[in-house]
Every structure is written in C-alpha cells, then in structure tokens.
Short mmCIF file of C-alpha atoms and ligand atoms in Angstrom, two decimals:
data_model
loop_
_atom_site.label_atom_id
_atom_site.label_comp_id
_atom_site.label_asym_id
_atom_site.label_seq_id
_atom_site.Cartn_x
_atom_site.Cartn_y
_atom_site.Cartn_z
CA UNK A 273 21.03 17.60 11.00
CA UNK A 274 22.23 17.96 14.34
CA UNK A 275 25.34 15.73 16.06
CA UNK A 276 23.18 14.21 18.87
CA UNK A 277 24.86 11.15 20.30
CA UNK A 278 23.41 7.78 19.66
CA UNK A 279 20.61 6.09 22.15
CA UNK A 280 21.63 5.00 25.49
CA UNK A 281 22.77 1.44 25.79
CA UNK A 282 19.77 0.52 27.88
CA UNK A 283 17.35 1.95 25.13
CA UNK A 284 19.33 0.09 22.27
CA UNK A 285 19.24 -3.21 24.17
CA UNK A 286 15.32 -2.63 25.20
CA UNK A 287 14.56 -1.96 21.98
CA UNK A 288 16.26 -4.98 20.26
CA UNK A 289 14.85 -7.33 22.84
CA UNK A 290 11.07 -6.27 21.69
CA UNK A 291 11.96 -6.40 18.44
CA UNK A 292 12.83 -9.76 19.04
CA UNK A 293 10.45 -10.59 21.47
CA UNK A 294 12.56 -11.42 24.22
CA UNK A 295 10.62 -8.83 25.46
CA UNK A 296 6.76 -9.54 24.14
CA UNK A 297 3.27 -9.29 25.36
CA UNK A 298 1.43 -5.83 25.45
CA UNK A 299 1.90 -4.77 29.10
CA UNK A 300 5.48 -6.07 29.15
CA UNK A 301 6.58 -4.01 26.35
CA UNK A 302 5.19 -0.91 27.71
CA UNK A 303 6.65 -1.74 31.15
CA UNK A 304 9.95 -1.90 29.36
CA UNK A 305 9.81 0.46 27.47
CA UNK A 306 8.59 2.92 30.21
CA UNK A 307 11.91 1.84 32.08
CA UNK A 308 14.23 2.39 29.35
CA UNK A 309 13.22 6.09 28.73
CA UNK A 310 13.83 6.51 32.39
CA UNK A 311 16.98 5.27 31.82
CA UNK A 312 17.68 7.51 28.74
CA UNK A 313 16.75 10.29 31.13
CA UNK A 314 19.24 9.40 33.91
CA UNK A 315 22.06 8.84 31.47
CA UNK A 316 21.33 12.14 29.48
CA UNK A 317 21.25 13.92 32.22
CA UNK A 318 24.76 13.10 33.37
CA UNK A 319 25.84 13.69 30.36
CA UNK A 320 24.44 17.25 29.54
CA UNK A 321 23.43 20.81 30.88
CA UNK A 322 21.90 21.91 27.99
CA UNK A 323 17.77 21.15 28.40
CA UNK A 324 16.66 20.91 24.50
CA UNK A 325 19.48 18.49 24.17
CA UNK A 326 18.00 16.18 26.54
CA UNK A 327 14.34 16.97 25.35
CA UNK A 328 15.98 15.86 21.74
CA UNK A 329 17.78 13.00 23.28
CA UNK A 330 14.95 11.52 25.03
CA UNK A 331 12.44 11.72 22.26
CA UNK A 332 15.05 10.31 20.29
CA UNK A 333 14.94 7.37 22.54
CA UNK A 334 11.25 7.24 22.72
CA UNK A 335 11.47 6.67 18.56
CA UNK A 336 13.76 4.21 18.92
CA UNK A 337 11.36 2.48 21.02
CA UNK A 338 8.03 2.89 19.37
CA UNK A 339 9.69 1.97 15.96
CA UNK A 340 9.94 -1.59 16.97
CA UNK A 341 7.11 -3.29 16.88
CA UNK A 342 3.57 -1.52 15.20
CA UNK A 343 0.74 -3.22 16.80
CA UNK A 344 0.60 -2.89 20.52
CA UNK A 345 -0.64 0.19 21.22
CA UNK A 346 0.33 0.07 24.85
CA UNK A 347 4.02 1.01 23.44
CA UNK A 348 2.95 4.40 22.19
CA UNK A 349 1.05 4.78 24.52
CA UNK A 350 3.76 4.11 27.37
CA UNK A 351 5.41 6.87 25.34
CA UNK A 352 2.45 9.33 25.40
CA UNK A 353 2.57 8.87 29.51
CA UNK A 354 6.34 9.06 29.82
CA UNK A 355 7.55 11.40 27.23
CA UNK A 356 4.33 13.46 28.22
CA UNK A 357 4.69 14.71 31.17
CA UNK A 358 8.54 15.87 30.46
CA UNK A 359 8.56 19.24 31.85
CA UNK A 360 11.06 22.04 33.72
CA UNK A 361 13.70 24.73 32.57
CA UNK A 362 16.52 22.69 33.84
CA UNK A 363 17.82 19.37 32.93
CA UNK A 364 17.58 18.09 36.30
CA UNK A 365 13.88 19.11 36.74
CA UNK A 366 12.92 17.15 32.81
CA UNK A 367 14.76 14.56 33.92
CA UNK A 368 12.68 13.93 37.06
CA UNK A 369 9.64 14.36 35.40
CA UNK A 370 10.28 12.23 33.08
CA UNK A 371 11.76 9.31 35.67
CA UNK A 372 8.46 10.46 37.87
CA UNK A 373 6.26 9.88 34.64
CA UNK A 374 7.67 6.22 34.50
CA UNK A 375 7.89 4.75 37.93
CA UNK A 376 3.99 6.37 37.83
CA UNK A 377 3.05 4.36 34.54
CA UNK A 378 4.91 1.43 35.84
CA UNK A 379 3.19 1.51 39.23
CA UNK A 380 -0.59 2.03 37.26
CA UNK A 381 0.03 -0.47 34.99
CA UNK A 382 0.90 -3.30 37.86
CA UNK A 383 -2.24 -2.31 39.83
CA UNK A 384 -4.44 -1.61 36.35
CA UNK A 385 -4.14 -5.88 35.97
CA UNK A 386 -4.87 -6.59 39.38
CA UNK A 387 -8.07 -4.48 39.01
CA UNK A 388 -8.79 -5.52 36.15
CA UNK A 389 -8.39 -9.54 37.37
CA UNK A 390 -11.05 -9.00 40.08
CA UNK A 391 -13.39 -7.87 37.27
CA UNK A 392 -12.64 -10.45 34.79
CA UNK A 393 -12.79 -13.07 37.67
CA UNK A 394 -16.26 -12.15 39.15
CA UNK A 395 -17.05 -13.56 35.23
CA UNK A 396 -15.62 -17.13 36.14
CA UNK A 397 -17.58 -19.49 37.94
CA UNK A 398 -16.48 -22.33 40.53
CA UNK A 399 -15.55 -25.34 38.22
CA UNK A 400 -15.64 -23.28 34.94
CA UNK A 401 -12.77 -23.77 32.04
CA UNK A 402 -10.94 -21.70 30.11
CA UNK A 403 -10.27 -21.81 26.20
CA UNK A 404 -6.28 -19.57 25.62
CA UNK A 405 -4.93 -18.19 23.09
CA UNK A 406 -1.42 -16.98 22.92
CA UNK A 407 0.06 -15.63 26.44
CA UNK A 408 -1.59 -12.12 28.04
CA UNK A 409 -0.69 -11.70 31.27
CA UNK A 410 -4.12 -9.57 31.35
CA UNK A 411 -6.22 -12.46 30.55
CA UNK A 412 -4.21 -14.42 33.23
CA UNK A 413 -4.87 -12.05 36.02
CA UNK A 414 -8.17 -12.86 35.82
CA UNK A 415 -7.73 -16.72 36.14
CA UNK A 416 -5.47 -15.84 38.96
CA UNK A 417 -7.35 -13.71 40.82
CA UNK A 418 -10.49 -16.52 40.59
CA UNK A 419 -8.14 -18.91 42.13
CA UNK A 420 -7.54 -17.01 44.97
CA UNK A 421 -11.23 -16.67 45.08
CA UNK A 422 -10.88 -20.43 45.81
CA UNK A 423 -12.80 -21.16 42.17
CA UNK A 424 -11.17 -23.94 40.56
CA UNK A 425 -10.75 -23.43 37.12
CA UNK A 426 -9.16 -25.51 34.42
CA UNK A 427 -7.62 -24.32 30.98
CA UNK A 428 -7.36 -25.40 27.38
CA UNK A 429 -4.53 -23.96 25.85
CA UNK A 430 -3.95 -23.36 22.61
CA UNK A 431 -0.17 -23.65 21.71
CA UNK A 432 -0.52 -20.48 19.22
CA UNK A 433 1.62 -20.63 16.42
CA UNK A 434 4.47 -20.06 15.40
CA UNK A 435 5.68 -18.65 18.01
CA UNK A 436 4.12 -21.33 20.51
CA UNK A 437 3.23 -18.32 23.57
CA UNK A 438 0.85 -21.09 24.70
CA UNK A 439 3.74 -22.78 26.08
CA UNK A 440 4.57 -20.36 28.51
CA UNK A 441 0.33 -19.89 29.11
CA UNK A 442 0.19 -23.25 30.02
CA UNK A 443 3.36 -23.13 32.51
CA UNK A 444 1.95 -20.17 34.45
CA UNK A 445 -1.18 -21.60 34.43
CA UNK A 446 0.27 -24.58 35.61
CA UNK A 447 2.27 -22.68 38.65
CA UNK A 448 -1.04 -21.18 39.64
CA UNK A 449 -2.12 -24.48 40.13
CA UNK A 450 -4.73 -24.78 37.52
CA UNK A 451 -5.14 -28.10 35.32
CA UNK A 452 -4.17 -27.63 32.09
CA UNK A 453 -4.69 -29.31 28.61
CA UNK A 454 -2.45 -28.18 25.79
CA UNK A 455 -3.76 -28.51 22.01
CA UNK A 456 -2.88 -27.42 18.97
CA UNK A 457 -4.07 -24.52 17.11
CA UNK A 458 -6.68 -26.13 14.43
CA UNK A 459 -8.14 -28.60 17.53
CA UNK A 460 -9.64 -25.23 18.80
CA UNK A 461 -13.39 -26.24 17.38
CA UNK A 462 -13.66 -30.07 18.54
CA UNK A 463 -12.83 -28.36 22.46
CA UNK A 464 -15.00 -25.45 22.71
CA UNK A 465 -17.46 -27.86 24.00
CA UNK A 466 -15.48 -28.18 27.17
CA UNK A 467 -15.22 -24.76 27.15
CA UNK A 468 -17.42 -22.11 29.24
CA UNK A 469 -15.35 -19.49 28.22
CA UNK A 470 -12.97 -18.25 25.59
CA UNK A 471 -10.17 -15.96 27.70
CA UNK A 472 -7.75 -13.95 25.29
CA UNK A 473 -6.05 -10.70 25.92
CA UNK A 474 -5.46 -7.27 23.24
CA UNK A 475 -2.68 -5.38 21.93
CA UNK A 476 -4.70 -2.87 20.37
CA UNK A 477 -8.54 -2.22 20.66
CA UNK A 478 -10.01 0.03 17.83
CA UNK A 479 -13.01 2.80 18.72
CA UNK A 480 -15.29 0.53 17.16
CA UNK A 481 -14.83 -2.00 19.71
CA UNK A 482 -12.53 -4.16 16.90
CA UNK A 483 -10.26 -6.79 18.89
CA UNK A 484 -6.44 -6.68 17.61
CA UNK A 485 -4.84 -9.61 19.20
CA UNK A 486 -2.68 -12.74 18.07
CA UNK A 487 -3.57 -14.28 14.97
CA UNK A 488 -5.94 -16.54 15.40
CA UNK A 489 -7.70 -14.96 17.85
CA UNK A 490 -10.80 -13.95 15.08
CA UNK A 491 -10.68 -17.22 14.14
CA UNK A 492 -11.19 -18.99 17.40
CA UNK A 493 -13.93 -16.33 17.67
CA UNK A 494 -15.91 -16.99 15.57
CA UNK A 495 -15.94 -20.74 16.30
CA UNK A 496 -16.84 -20.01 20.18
CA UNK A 497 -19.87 -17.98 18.87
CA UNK A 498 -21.05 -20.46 16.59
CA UNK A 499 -20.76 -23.15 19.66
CA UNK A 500 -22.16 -20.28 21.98
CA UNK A 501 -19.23 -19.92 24.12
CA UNK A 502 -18.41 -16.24 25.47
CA UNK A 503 -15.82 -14.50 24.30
CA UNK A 504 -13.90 -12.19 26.91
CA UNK A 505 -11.27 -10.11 26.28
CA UNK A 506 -8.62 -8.97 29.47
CA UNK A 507 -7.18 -5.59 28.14
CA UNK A 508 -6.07 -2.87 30.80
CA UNK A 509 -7.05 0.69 29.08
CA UNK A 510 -3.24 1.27 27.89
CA UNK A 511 -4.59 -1.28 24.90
CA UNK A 512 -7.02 1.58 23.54
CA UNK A 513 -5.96 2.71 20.76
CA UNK A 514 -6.82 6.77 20.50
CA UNK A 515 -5.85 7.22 16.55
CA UNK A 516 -8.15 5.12 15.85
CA UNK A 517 -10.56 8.06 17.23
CA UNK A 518 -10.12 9.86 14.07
CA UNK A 519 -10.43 7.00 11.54
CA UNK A 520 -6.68 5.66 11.37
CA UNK A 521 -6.43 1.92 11.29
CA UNK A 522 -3.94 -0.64 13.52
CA UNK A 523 -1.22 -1.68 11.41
CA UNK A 524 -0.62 -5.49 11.74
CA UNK A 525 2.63 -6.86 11.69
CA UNK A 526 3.99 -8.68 9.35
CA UNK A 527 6.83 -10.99 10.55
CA UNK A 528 9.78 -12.79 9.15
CA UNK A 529 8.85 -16.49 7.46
CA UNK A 530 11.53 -17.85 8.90
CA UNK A 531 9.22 -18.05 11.72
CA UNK A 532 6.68 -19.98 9.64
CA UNK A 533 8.87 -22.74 7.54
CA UNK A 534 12.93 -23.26 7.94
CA UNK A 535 15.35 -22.73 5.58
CA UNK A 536 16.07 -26.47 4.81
CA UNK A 537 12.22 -27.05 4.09
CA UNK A 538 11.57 -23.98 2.25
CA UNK A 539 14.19 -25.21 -0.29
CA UNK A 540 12.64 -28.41 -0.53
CA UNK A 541 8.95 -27.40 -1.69
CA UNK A 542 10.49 -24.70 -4.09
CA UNK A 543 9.34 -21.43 -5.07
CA UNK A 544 6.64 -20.33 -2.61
CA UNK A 545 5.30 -17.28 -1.05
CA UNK A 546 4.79 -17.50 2.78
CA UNK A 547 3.25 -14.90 4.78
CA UNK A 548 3.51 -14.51 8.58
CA UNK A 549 1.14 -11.43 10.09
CA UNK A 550 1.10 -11.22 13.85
CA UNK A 551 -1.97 -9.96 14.88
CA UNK A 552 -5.35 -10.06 13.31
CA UNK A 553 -8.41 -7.99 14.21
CA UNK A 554 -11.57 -9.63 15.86
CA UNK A 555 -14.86 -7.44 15.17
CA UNK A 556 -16.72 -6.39 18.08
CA UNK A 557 -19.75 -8.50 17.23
CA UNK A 558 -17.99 -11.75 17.96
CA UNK A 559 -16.67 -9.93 21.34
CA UNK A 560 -18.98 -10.60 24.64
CA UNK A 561 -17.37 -8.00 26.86
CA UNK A 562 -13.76 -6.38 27.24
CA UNK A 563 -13.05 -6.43 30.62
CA UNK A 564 -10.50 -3.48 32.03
CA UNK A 565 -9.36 -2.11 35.60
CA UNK A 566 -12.62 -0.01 35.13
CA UNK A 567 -15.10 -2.55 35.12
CA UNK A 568 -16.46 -4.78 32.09
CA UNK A 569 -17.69 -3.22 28.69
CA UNK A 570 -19.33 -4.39 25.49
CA UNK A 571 -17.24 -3.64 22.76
CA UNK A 572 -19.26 -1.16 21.14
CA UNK A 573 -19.44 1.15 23.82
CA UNK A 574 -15.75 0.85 24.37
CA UNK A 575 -15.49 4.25 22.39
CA UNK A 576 -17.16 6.81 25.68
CA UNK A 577 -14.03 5.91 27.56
CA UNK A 578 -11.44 5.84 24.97
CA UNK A 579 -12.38 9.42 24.33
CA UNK A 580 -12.92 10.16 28.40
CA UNK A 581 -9.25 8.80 28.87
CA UNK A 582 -7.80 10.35 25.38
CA UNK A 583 -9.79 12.84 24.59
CA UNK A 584 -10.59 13.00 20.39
CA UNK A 585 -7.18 12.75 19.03
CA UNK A 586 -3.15 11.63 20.38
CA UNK A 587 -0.28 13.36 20.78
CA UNK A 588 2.79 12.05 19.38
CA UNK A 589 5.45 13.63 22.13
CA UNK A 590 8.31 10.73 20.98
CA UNK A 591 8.40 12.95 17.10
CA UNK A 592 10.27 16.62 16.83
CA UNK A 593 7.38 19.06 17.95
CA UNK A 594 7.61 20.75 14.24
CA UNK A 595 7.22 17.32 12.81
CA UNK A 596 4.28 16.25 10.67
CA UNK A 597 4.59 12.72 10.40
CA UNK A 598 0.69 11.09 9.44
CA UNK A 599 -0.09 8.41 12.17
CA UNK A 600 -1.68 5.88 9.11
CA UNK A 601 0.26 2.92 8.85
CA UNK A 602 -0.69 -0.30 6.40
CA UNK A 603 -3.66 -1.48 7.80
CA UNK A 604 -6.05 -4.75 8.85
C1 LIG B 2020 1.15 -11.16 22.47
C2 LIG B 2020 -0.33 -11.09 22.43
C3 LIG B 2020 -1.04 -10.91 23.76
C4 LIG B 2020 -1.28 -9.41 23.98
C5 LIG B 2020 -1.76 -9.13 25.40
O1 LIG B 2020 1.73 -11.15 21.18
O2 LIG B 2020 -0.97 -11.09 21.40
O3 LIG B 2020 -2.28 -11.55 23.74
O4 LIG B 2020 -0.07 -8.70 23.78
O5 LIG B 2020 -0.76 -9.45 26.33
P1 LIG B 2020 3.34 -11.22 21.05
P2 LIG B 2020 -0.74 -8.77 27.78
O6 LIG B 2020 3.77 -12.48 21.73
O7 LIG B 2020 3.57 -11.22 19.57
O8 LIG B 2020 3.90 -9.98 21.71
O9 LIG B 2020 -2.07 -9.04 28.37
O10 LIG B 2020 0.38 -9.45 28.52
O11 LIG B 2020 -0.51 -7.31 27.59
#
C-alpha cells in the first residue's frame, strides 16, 4: 500500500458526471475523460518532483475514469491514447506528454466525426428521412454534414427510453434545421415505412462486426430489415473494441431501476423484479454498413482495421504495469 493522495478534483468531478451521465454519449465521454487526465497531469505535476509518483498518480486517475461506466469502449480507449504515450525521466517531460497525448486525441476525435459525416452523408439522398435512436453525435454528423450539402432531410426520432436521449436528438436536429417527428419507442415498426434509413451510432463494436449501442437498437434492427430499410451505423474508430480481438466480450451495463419505475409505483404493484441494461448488442447481419472517418465498411470486415489500428491485443496503461487484472467482464 502506498500513501498516494486522492484523484484530482477535476478527475473526481469528471468521473461522477459520466457516471451519472451528465456527461454521456461515446465521443463525449472520451473527450472528457481525455481532458481530465490532462488535468491530473497538470495538477500532479505541481505538486511533485518525484516521476513514478506522477506515473502512479495519473494511472490512478485513468482508473478512476475507466471504472465508471463499462460499455463505451471509446473510454478505455481515450485512456490507451492518453495514458499511452506518457513518457520522459522528468516530471515535467511525462507531464507534457501526457497533456500532448490529450489535446492530440481531443483534436482527432473532433475532426474523426467530421470525416466521418462526409462519408455517412454521401449515403443520404436529397429528400431522404431518417429513423433515430437514442442521441450519437456520430450519427448526427452525418445528417449535418448532408444539410450543408443542401439535401433536405427529415427525422423520426425515437424518444429512447428511459432515459429519453431522443429528446435532445430531436432538439439538435431541430437547430440544424431538419423536420422532425418524435415517437415513442414501440411505434418504431408502424414508421419504418417513412423511413429510407435507420441512422444510430456505437459505443462499442465487437471484431465480429456485433453492434453495441442503446437498448433497443437490435430491436429496431431487426424491424428495419424485415421492412427492408438500411441500417447504418456512425461510429468513429475510437468505438472498436480491440479485446474483443482475442475473444473477450462487451460487458453491458446494467443500470439502476429507479430509472425504469419510481419509488411510489414500485410500491404499488408489489414485489417485482425490474431490470434496466443499457446497451444491447446488434449482430452484424442486421448491420448494412458502419460508416467511420475512414470510409464505409460492412460489418464483417470491420475486423482488418481493428487489428491495422490495434494490432492483436490492448494494452491496459491506466492498471499498475505488474498488474494482472483479466479484461473479461459479464457479458452480452
Ligand atoms: C449513448 C449511446 C450513443 C453512443 C454513440 O448512450 O448509446 O448512441 O454512445 O454516441 P448513453 P456518440 O446515453 O447511455 O451514454 O456518437 O455521441 O459517441
């Protein structure tokens, strides 16, 4: 046991915010979480001359971080990048690799989702709409970058519950100027008719081209195949998930029911059991294309550049370099 000081402020406060979901969505947690390990670095490095104390003290931030939410892969990930590339003799060169490492990720990650919406938009045609589920800011960089294409394109949003993300869809939708028609989850079927494509983003995607988004998403699916509508799915490549490279599976969260049914009505109905998973896992043959800042791919070929970008197997810089912690959490 060693007496290492606590997380900095700024990690403590990032990390409760996505474990809340103030902060939520794939690419914003990594964004954040990118920014708060530079911000572990800065503070450390006031604080000490001594480099494997900061090396501790930053890792120590980075599992902080990644043991907040399990299913977006972009937050490990963001770690991998940041914690990564932490290198020097000195405290004042690790820190600047490490603050380097982030602004970098931060900077790829912006211009990863515009590349990625020029791709996804050369999909939409002129007069085309939109099926949503829950809020990517991936899948909306596509919409947006079609609009400025001068395409107009309308949306049906799904509202996405519990947690209702299709509210804030539908509002940046709406700021982008595109017309919008909110419905609720189990209406998804009777409007895939007026749908020409379904538009969702990832938090995970598995080497076997396996789709972990919202729940719901599999579900929704499997409906647009059956009415023949494509299914496209807006995921930048910090959403590939390299354990799963060597046969480990995504773990799904499972959140609290409190989410699902309030107290007052729970009491009412009695003794039930309520479950409330996050994410569920779409398989690739209900997938049309994945669509990334490196052009469009089917899922099953999703795998080449997994393993071009991360090699066979991930590091794990954010645990103790002697640790031996298995990466195999309870699965989909
Ligand atoms: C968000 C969600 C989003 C993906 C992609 O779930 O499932 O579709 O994270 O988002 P939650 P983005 O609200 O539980 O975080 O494209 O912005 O990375």
């Amino acid at each position: 046991m060693t007496n290492d000081p606590p997380v900095s402020d700024a990690v403590e406060s990032t990390a409760a915010d996505i474990a809340s979901m103030e902060i939520r969505g794939a690419a914003t947690i990594a964004s954040a979480a990118a920014d708060a390990v530079a911000a572990q670095a800065r503070e450390t490095a006031d604080e000490t001359a001594d480099p494997e104390a900061f090396e501790r003290a930053v890792r120590r931030a980075g599992r902080r971080l990644y043991d907040t939410r399990p299913t977006a892969v972009s937050l490990p990930n963001a770690l991998r990048y940041t914690l990564g590339r932490m290198e020097g003799d000195e405290v004042d060169s690790l820190r600047d690799s490490v603050i380097g490492a982030a602004t970098a990720f931060t900077d790829r990650l912006g211009r990863a989702q515009r590349d990625l919406g020029r791709v996804g938009a050369n999909r939409l045609r002129d007069g085309d709409t939109v099926m949503t589920h829950c809020h990517s800011t991936d899948a909306l960089a596509c919409v947006e970058h079609a609009v400025e294409q001068g395409k107009d394109v309308s949306a049906i949003v799904k509202e996405t519950r519990p947690r209702n993300q299709g509210h804030i869809t539908a509002r940046e939708l709406r700021d982008m100027g595109v017309d919008v028609t909110l419905i609720v989850d189990s209406a998804a079927r009777r409007y895939l008719d007026d749908a020409d494509h379904v538009l969702v983003g990832a938090d995970s995607i598995a080497a076997d081209g396996g789709v972990v988004n919202k729940i719901g998403t599999s579900a929704l699916a499997v409906n647009a195949r059956e009415r023949g509508v494509p299914i496209m799915v807006a995921a930048q490549t910090i959403k590939l998930h390299p354990d799963t490279l060597t046969g480990h599976t995504v773990e799904i969260e499972m959140r609290d029911e409190a989410e699902v049914i309030d107290a007052d009505a729970r009491e009412e109905i009695g003794e039930i059991a309520v479950e409330n998973p996050a994410f569920d896992v779409t398989p690739p043959r209900y997938v049309d294309a994945i669509v990334t800042e490196s052009g469009q791919f089917p899922p099953e070929s999703i795998v080449t550049l997994m393993r071009e970008l991360f090699g066979e197997s991930a590091d794990r810089p954010w645990e103790e370099p002697d640790a031996t912690t298995d990466a195999t959490g309870p699965t989909a």
